[in-house]
């Protein structure tokens, strides 16, 4: 049958089954049944016509398709059931929808307002004068290309699903994860905050320099102190302006939004005035004279006439300029040498487009701090600099200029491309408006900047362009002198536009910080997520004002601009990275509506952002990266874990997949071997871990940085135990977190514990990342009545690890092992190296001593010498071997002298072999045999004084301090005897509830293997082949196998030596032989009596 038909039949069966469940027993539909109560009728009538009755049980938990489509169209955050869906539809009909903004109002104009700002009006002419038209064109092209590539990446991210209100932070955090999102979000917040400081400083500079210079509080006594006085005035006025703007933002953002249109109009009018002034210079250039002394530009603030002398009433008199360079007004006064040797000339500051000044401004003119602003091509007589007195009215450069510094100052003028995405919650169609409006705004502003560079270079004289504060123009704004109809259009327009940009920054930055705080990814910022009752971020506004104040205290716009350039460039870099990662991963969820993107463009944008960071200022770039790195690591270790489906998680999965495919399935090279541990945990009835210190020991052992898989088994079926399995997995994960055990948790639900453990050993891990070592606790309860098959499960687990060629670590007395917080100040780790195991015994103490718990413990290695061995040579060889292994340890060779086999050893071996022979002759079933094994074990274990038990493969033993120097307490001796009065029949313990006949009660000090005649006859009738009396005689006359006796003797002697030598050791490591190769001999395993 085809697969499609099978699926169809299965669906039809499901439909019929549900239909039968929703009908009454008489075959009539519920709606027509007279036995339905009124509540059911009302409920049916309520849902009638609205939902399918078939799915009415799922209606309140799963929304209808109509509700789902409605939510997708209107993007509500809460899922709705059917009842809520109906109520929501009714209320939505009564709701009057608020007007939504389109592309032009919602994205294009806000981006235009944020991009065109203080740098255009205050610094662009100076950048053109210093860098020249060509290099200025290159600077603007690089910055605009960077923002254009970032806008393309941002458009792809913004159109990949519904964009929540929150802008760039949400795009980055949901694309790159909480660590990158928090780090870059805070960097973007700091950039926005310092942008507010820059706009406020620009506002104060316009006010104090061009609007009201007399308002300065601090006055310079000398010309050298003018710069310091200006900075102090900007600090005072900037702090006052910041306080005023913060109060406006605190009172209400609605006032800022109402003024936004006014500020935008100021920007547009200022741009139009510039273009109008340029057109006017083509046919009527303005008369703006600039005074030169030789080739040096003079600051025209203290004089009016650009001449040394002038004719007044047919007489020659000196001018104010003469008095500035000479010590008197007479012609015989002593004057500055350069003033005497050179002539005073006057040129036009703005000669116009047709003047040909464009070629003179084509190349760069960089200069040092304090250099003269000189005109190229004008001859002058040089003089010695020592003769120049201070305080002369020259135009000097205030800072050193070079290409990279100009890039850092200019870049803030192209920021602001996120203004549209920040308003995504108010847009009618964000997926369409954000890409279109942002890219159009970048194209428009790029054209304005590039055209202004060309027009400034073609219209304005070079010395005027390099005059940052317009000193040669009597303190007027350079770009304002070019504008038409009046310079005040630019001055007033730039003042209000920078003021508005500062208000926008103080409005947006606190909300960005509030969004980061409410996400909860940075714990110490959660206080800033609170605010007023209407949601206004009060605390975030306070912090923003404080950070902004630090920028204002710097007081120099040229110093603040590179700082915010770093933070914006880092933000843009990670936007490009997010788009590139999502594109390369090709996740099914990555389906942007904006199709004009490619990962190469995003990668180019990311590289350009990184290059611009180091071009602007390499030390600022390193500092910004350090801040972002610290925030990233803090969120990684202390922040809340968020699952946002981010690209970094997808990148990690792809990298893990790639690495797993490259890891070979075969055994690794010896140099690459490290313990990949599968930790087998036991759970109690409450699904809690019985031995939590097993995980402590695992974390102490993980100096090898290998794989850790923590596994456990629940008994039952998965359908019945899936809730307990989830709870158990949560308990294990929480314990792993508490013990700082980094690894994976794998829990298996199986019909029995034996099969579950086998499944874990076989299937844990993935590909080449599989475990090679199994760590488990010693089954302390295997001889108790409530756990009759624990020893069998343990021995089978040993066999499974042997078959899988894996190492087995068994920890005895695991509850006495140290926790991770404990520290051993001294002590020894004893290694009993009896058989060669490939170096595992040597590696374990080496790894343990890397942990703080065992760091101060010393390592001792014991080996056993046979009768024919040379103990001295063995010690030398072992010392040399350890030297080549680069392991420091104390070596000791233990000699085990030959001694007679004790009665204790003989009796113990005989008990095991008699037990095995009894079971073979009785022909018991498997379950009966296992019960009999346990019964005989429990009764005969007291017949021997217990020594320290021997472990399979490798035993990790922490001596019990409560037992007195590592020795375990002796028990009563019970003798296994043969009752001469008993009939010659196979003997066994009586079954539960059955009293033995003949001898009465059994002596508690002895165990009688006695059967009655009735029981013997019943056993003969039940068994397929009766046991002969000769077999019973052989059983009681048998002698133990000499090989088994020798093995038991070796175990007893070795146990005595280990207890004697390692009595005070903190940890004992030893390897022991495994269980018998013949599975039928499991009941003879010496572990059974340990």
PDB file of C-alpha atoms in Angstrom, residues 75-218:
ATOM      1  CA  UNK A  75       1.152  40.928  15.894  1.00  0.00           C
ATOM      2  CA  UNK A  76      -0.188  40.519  19.399  1.00  0.00           C
ATOM      3  CA  UNK A  77       2.109  38.946  21.935  1.00  0.00           C
ATOM      4  CA  UNK A  78      -0.365  36.714  23.792  1.00  0.00           C
ATOM      5  CA  UNK A  79      -1.922  33.589  22.368  1.00  0.00           C
ATOM      6  CA  UNK A  80      -5.677  33.399  22.612  1.00  0.00           C
ATOM      7  CA  UNK A  81      -8.178  30.632  23.043  1.00  0.00           C
ATOM      8  CA  UNK A  82     -11.485  30.556  21.263  1.00  0.00           C
ATOM      9  CA  UNK A  83     -13.407  32.394  23.990  1.00  0.00           C
ATOM     10  CA  UNK A  84     -10.845  35.154  24.144  1.00  0.00           C
ATOM     11  CA  UNK A  85     -10.771  35.208  20.373  1.00  0.00           C
ATOM     12  CA  UNK A  86     -14.470  35.948  20.177  1.00  0.00           C
ATOM     13  CA  UNK A  87     -14.225  38.658  22.836  1.00  0.00           C
ATOM     14  CA  UNK A  88     -11.221  40.165  21.100  1.00  0.00           C
ATOM     15  CA  UNK A  89     -13.066  40.276  17.797  1.00  0.00           C
ATOM     16  CA  UNK A  90     -15.984  42.115  19.428  1.00  0.00           C
ATOM     17  CA  UNK A  91     -13.742  44.656  21.100  1.00  0.00           C
ATOM     18  CA  UNK A  92     -11.696  45.111  17.927  1.00  0.00           C
ATOM     19  CA  UNK A  93     -14.814  46.116  16.041  1.00  0.00           C
ATOM     20  CA  UNK A  94     -15.409  48.906  18.560  1.00  0.00           C
ATOM     21  CA  UNK A  95     -11.775  49.967  18.631  1.00  0.00           C
ATOM     22  CA  UNK A  96     -10.734  52.985  16.596  1.00  0.00           C
ATOM     23  CA  UNK A  97      -7.365  52.228  15.103  1.00  0.00           C
ATOM     24  CA  UNK A  98      -4.636  54.826  15.603  1.00  0.00           C
ATOM     25  CA  UNK A  99      -3.173  56.270  12.420  1.00  0.00           C
ATOM     26  CA  UNK A 100      -0.091  54.396  11.289  1.00  0.00           C
ATOM     27  CA  UNK A 101       2.882  56.111   9.679  1.00  0.00           C
ATOM     28  CA  UNK A 102       4.099  55.361   6.199  1.00  0.00           C
ATOM     29  CA  UNK A 103       7.566  55.267   4.679  1.00  0.00           C
ATOM     30  CA  UNK A 104       8.053  59.008   4.176  1.00  0.00           C
ATOM     31  CA  UNK A 105       6.892  60.245   7.596  1.00  0.00           C
ATOM     32  CA  UNK A 106       7.870  57.208   9.656  1.00  0.00           C
ATOM     33  CA  UNK A 107      11.309  56.329   8.272  1.00  0.00           C
ATOM     34  CA  UNK A 108      12.653  58.719   5.629  1.00  0.00           C
ATOM     35  CA  UNK A 109      12.291  62.028   7.472  1.00  0.00           C
ATOM     36  CA  UNK A 110      13.509  60.750  10.905  1.00  0.00           C
ATOM     37  CA  UNK A 111      16.605  59.239   9.266  1.00  0.00           C
ATOM     38  CA  UNK A 112      17.176  62.478   7.351  1.00  0.00           C
ATOM     39  CA  UNK A 113      16.936  64.517  10.542  1.00  0.00           C
ATOM     40  CA  UNK A 114      19.334  62.258  12.477  1.00  0.00           C
ATOM     41  CA  UNK A 115      21.932  61.975   9.707  1.00  0.00           C
ATOM     42  CA  UNK A 116      22.108  65.656   8.799  1.00  0.00           C
ATOM     43  CA  UNK A 117      23.320  67.407  11.902  1.00  0.00           C
ATOM     44  CA  UNK A 118      26.049  69.157  13.760  1.00  0.00           C
ATOM     45  CA  UNK A 119      29.042  67.910  11.715  1.00  0.00           C
ATOM     46  CA  UNK A 120      27.563  69.243   8.475  1.00  0.00           C
ATOM     47  CA  UNK A 121      27.157  72.766   9.835  1.00  0.00           C
ATOM     48  CA  UNK A 122      30.209  73.047  12.100  1.00  0.00           C
ATOM     49  CA  UNK A 123      32.954  70.785  10.740  1.00  0.00           C
ATOM     50  CA  UNK A 124      32.410  69.815   7.110  1.00  0.00           C
ATOM     51  CA  UNK A 125      33.986  72.977   5.671  1.00  0.00           C
ATOM     52  CA  UNK A 126      37.004  72.541   7.942  1.00  0.00           C
ATOM     53  CA  UNK A 127      37.363  68.862   6.888  1.00  0.00           C
ATOM     54  CA  UNK A 128      37.294  69.888   3.217  1.00  0.00           C
ATOM     55  CA  UNK A 129      39.915  72.569   3.836  1.00  0.00           C
ATOM     56  CA  UNK A 130      42.288  70.230   5.707  1.00  0.00           C
ATOM     57  CA  UNK A 131      41.868  67.036   3.691  1.00  0.00           C
ATOM     58  CA  UNK A 132      41.198  68.595   0.296  1.00  0.00           C
ATOM     59  CA  UNK A 133      38.338  67.751  -2.027  1.00  0.00           C
ATOM     60  CA  UNK A 134      39.725  64.363  -3.091  1.00  0.00           C
ATOM     61  CA  UNK A 135      40.483  62.969   0.349  1.00  0.00           C
ATOM     62  CA  UNK A 136      37.296  64.453   1.780  1.00  0.00           C
ATOM     63  CA  UNK A 137      35.406  62.727  -1.010  1.00  0.00           C
ATOM     64  CA  UNK A 138      37.150  59.480  -0.018  1.00  0.00           C
ATOM     65  CA  UNK A 139      36.275  59.952   3.662  1.00  0.00           C
ATOM     66  CA  UNK A 140      32.612  60.581   2.938  1.00  0.00           C
ATOM     67  CA  UNK A 141      32.468  57.736   0.405  1.00  0.00           C
ATOM     68  CA  UNK A 142      33.899  55.228   2.890  1.00  0.00           C
ATOM     69  CA  UNK A 143      31.542  56.278   5.656  1.00  0.00           C
ATOM     70  CA  UNK A 144      28.486  56.358   3.407  1.00  0.00           C
ATOM     71  CA  UNK A 145      29.405  52.978   1.892  1.00  0.00           C
ATOM     72  CA  UNK A 146      29.676  51.576   5.406  1.00  0.00           C
ATOM     73  CA  UNK A 147      26.219  52.835   6.345  1.00  0.00           C
ATOM     74  CA  UNK A 148      24.720  51.711   3.036  1.00  0.00           C
ATOM     75  CA  UNK A 149      26.011  48.145   3.466  1.00  0.00           C
ATOM     76  CA  UNK A 150      24.794  48.195   7.057  1.00  0.00           C
ATOM     77  CA  UNK A 151      21.387  49.408   5.901  1.00  0.00           C
ATOM     78  CA  UNK A 152      21.180  46.527   3.424  1.00  0.00           C
ATOM     79  CA  UNK A 153      21.968  44.014   6.177  1.00  0.00           C
ATOM     80  CA  UNK A 154      19.553  45.748   8.539  1.00  0.00           C
ATOM     81  CA  UNK A 155      16.833  45.657   5.903  1.00  0.00           C
ATOM     82  CA  UNK A 156      17.287  41.915   5.474  1.00  0.00           C
ATOM     83  CA  UNK A 157      17.026  41.345   9.228  1.00  0.00           C
ATOM     84  CA  UNK A 158      14.113  43.754   9.631  1.00  0.00           C
ATOM     85  CA  UNK A 159      12.088  42.071   6.884  1.00  0.00           C
ATOM     86  CA  UNK A 160      12.665  38.555   8.239  1.00  0.00           C
ATOM     87  CA  UNK A 161       9.429  38.360  10.200  1.00  0.00           C
ATOM     88  CA  UNK A 162       7.616  40.923  12.266  1.00  0.00           C
ATOM     89  CA  UNK A 163       9.919  43.591  13.737  1.00  0.00           C
ATOM     90  CA  UNK A 164       9.129  44.410  17.376  1.00  0.00           C
ATOM     91  CA  UNK A 165       9.438  47.923  18.653  1.00  0.00           C
ATOM     92  CA  UNK A 166      13.007  48.266  19.870  1.00  0.00           C
ATOM     93  CA  UNK A 167      15.061  48.756  16.771  1.00  0.00           C
ATOM     94  CA  UNK A 168      18.670  47.747  16.412  1.00  0.00           C
ATOM     95  CA  UNK A 169      19.031  46.171  19.848  1.00  0.00           C
ATOM     96  CA  UNK A 170      16.248  43.693  19.183  1.00  0.00           C
ATOM     97  CA  UNK A 171      17.573  42.918  15.728  1.00  0.00           C
ATOM     98  CA  UNK A 172      21.079  42.192  17.008  1.00  0.00           C
ATOM     99  CA  UNK A 173      20.094  40.334  20.169  1.00  0.00           C
ATOM    100  CA  UNK A 174      17.530  38.123  18.434  1.00  0.00           C
ATOM    101  CA  UNK A 175      19.981  37.408  15.619  1.00  0.00           C
ATOM    102  CA  UNK A 176      23.231  36.921  17.541  1.00  0.00           C
ATOM    103  CA  UNK A 177      21.995  35.851  20.968  1.00  0.00           C
ATOM    104  CA  UNK A 178      21.853  37.466  24.404  1.00  0.00           C
ATOM    105  CA  UNK A 179      25.632  37.719  24.862  1.00  0.00           C
ATOM    106  CA  UNK A 180      26.278  39.623  21.645  1.00  0.00           C
ATOM    107  CA  UNK A 181      22.942  41.379  21.906  1.00  0.00           C
ATOM    108  CA  UNK A 182      23.650  42.674  25.394  1.00  0.00           C
ATOM    109  CA  UNK A 183      27.220  43.712  24.594  1.00  0.00           C
ATOM    110  CA  UNK A 184      26.373  45.472  21.346  1.00  0.00           C
ATOM    111  CA  UNK A 185      23.138  46.858  22.812  1.00  0.00           C
ATOM    112  CA  UNK A 186      25.077  48.550  25.601  1.00  0.00           C
ATOM    113  CA  UNK A 187      27.642  49.822  23.102  1.00  0.00           C
ATOM    114  CA  UNK A 188      24.820  51.272  21.005  1.00  0.00           C
ATOM    115  CA  UNK A 189      23.360  52.806  24.158  1.00  0.00           C
ATOM    116  CA  UNK A 190      26.697  54.420  25.038  1.00  0.00           C
ATOM    117  CA  UNK A 191      27.057  55.655  21.466  1.00  0.00           C
ATOM    118  CA  UNK A 192      23.593  57.218  21.548  1.00  0.00           C
ATOM    119  CA  UNK A 193      24.340  58.804  24.923  1.00  0.00           C
ATOM    120  CA  UNK A 194      27.638  60.307  23.766  1.00  0.00           C
ATOM    121  CA  UNK A 195      25.869  61.467  20.606  1.00  0.00           C
ATOM    122  CA  UNK A 196      23.573  63.463  22.871  1.00  0.00           C
ATOM    123  CA  UNK A 197      26.655  65.004  24.494  1.00  0.00           C
ATOM    124  CA  UNK A 198      28.072  65.839  21.064  1.00  0.00           C
ATOM    125  CA  UNK A 199      24.838  67.510  19.941  1.00  0.00           C
ATOM    126  CA  UNK A 200      24.658  69.542  23.159  1.00  0.00           C
ATOM    127  CA  UNK A 201      28.288  70.642  22.734  1.00  0.00           C
ATOM    128  CA  UNK A 202      27.503  71.628  19.152  1.00  0.00           C
ATOM    129  CA  UNK A 203      24.517  73.645  20.346  1.00  0.00           C
ATOM    130  CA  UNK A 204      26.615  75.496  22.931  1.00  0.00           C
ATOM    131  CA  UNK A 205      29.409  76.094  20.410  1.00  0.00           C
ATOM    132  CA  UNK A 206      26.968  77.716  18.006  1.00  0.00           C
ATOM    133  CA  UNK A 207      25.519  79.807  20.808  1.00  0.00           C
ATOM    134  CA  UNK A 208      28.819  81.040  22.293  1.00  0.00           C
ATOM    135  CA  UNK A 209      30.743  81.429  19.046  1.00  0.00           C
ATOM    136  CA  UNK A 210      28.224  82.671  16.514  1.00  0.00           C
ATOM    137  CA  UNK A 211      25.072  83.860  18.318  1.00  0.00           C
ATOM    138  CA  UNK A 212      26.164  85.523  21.556  1.00  0.00           C
ATOM    139  CA  UNK A 213      29.936  85.577  22.191  1.00  0.00           C
ATOM    140  CA  UNK A 214      29.400  88.118  24.950  1.00  0.00           C
ATOM    141  CA  UNK A 215      27.521  85.530  27.024  1.00  0.00           C
ATOM    142  CA  UNK A 216      30.792  83.813  27.921  1.00  0.00           C
ATOM    143  CA  UNK A 217      31.320  83.510  31.663  1.00  0.00           C
ATOM    144  CA  UNK A 218      35.065  82.857  31.520  1.00  0.00           C
TER     145      UNK A 218
END
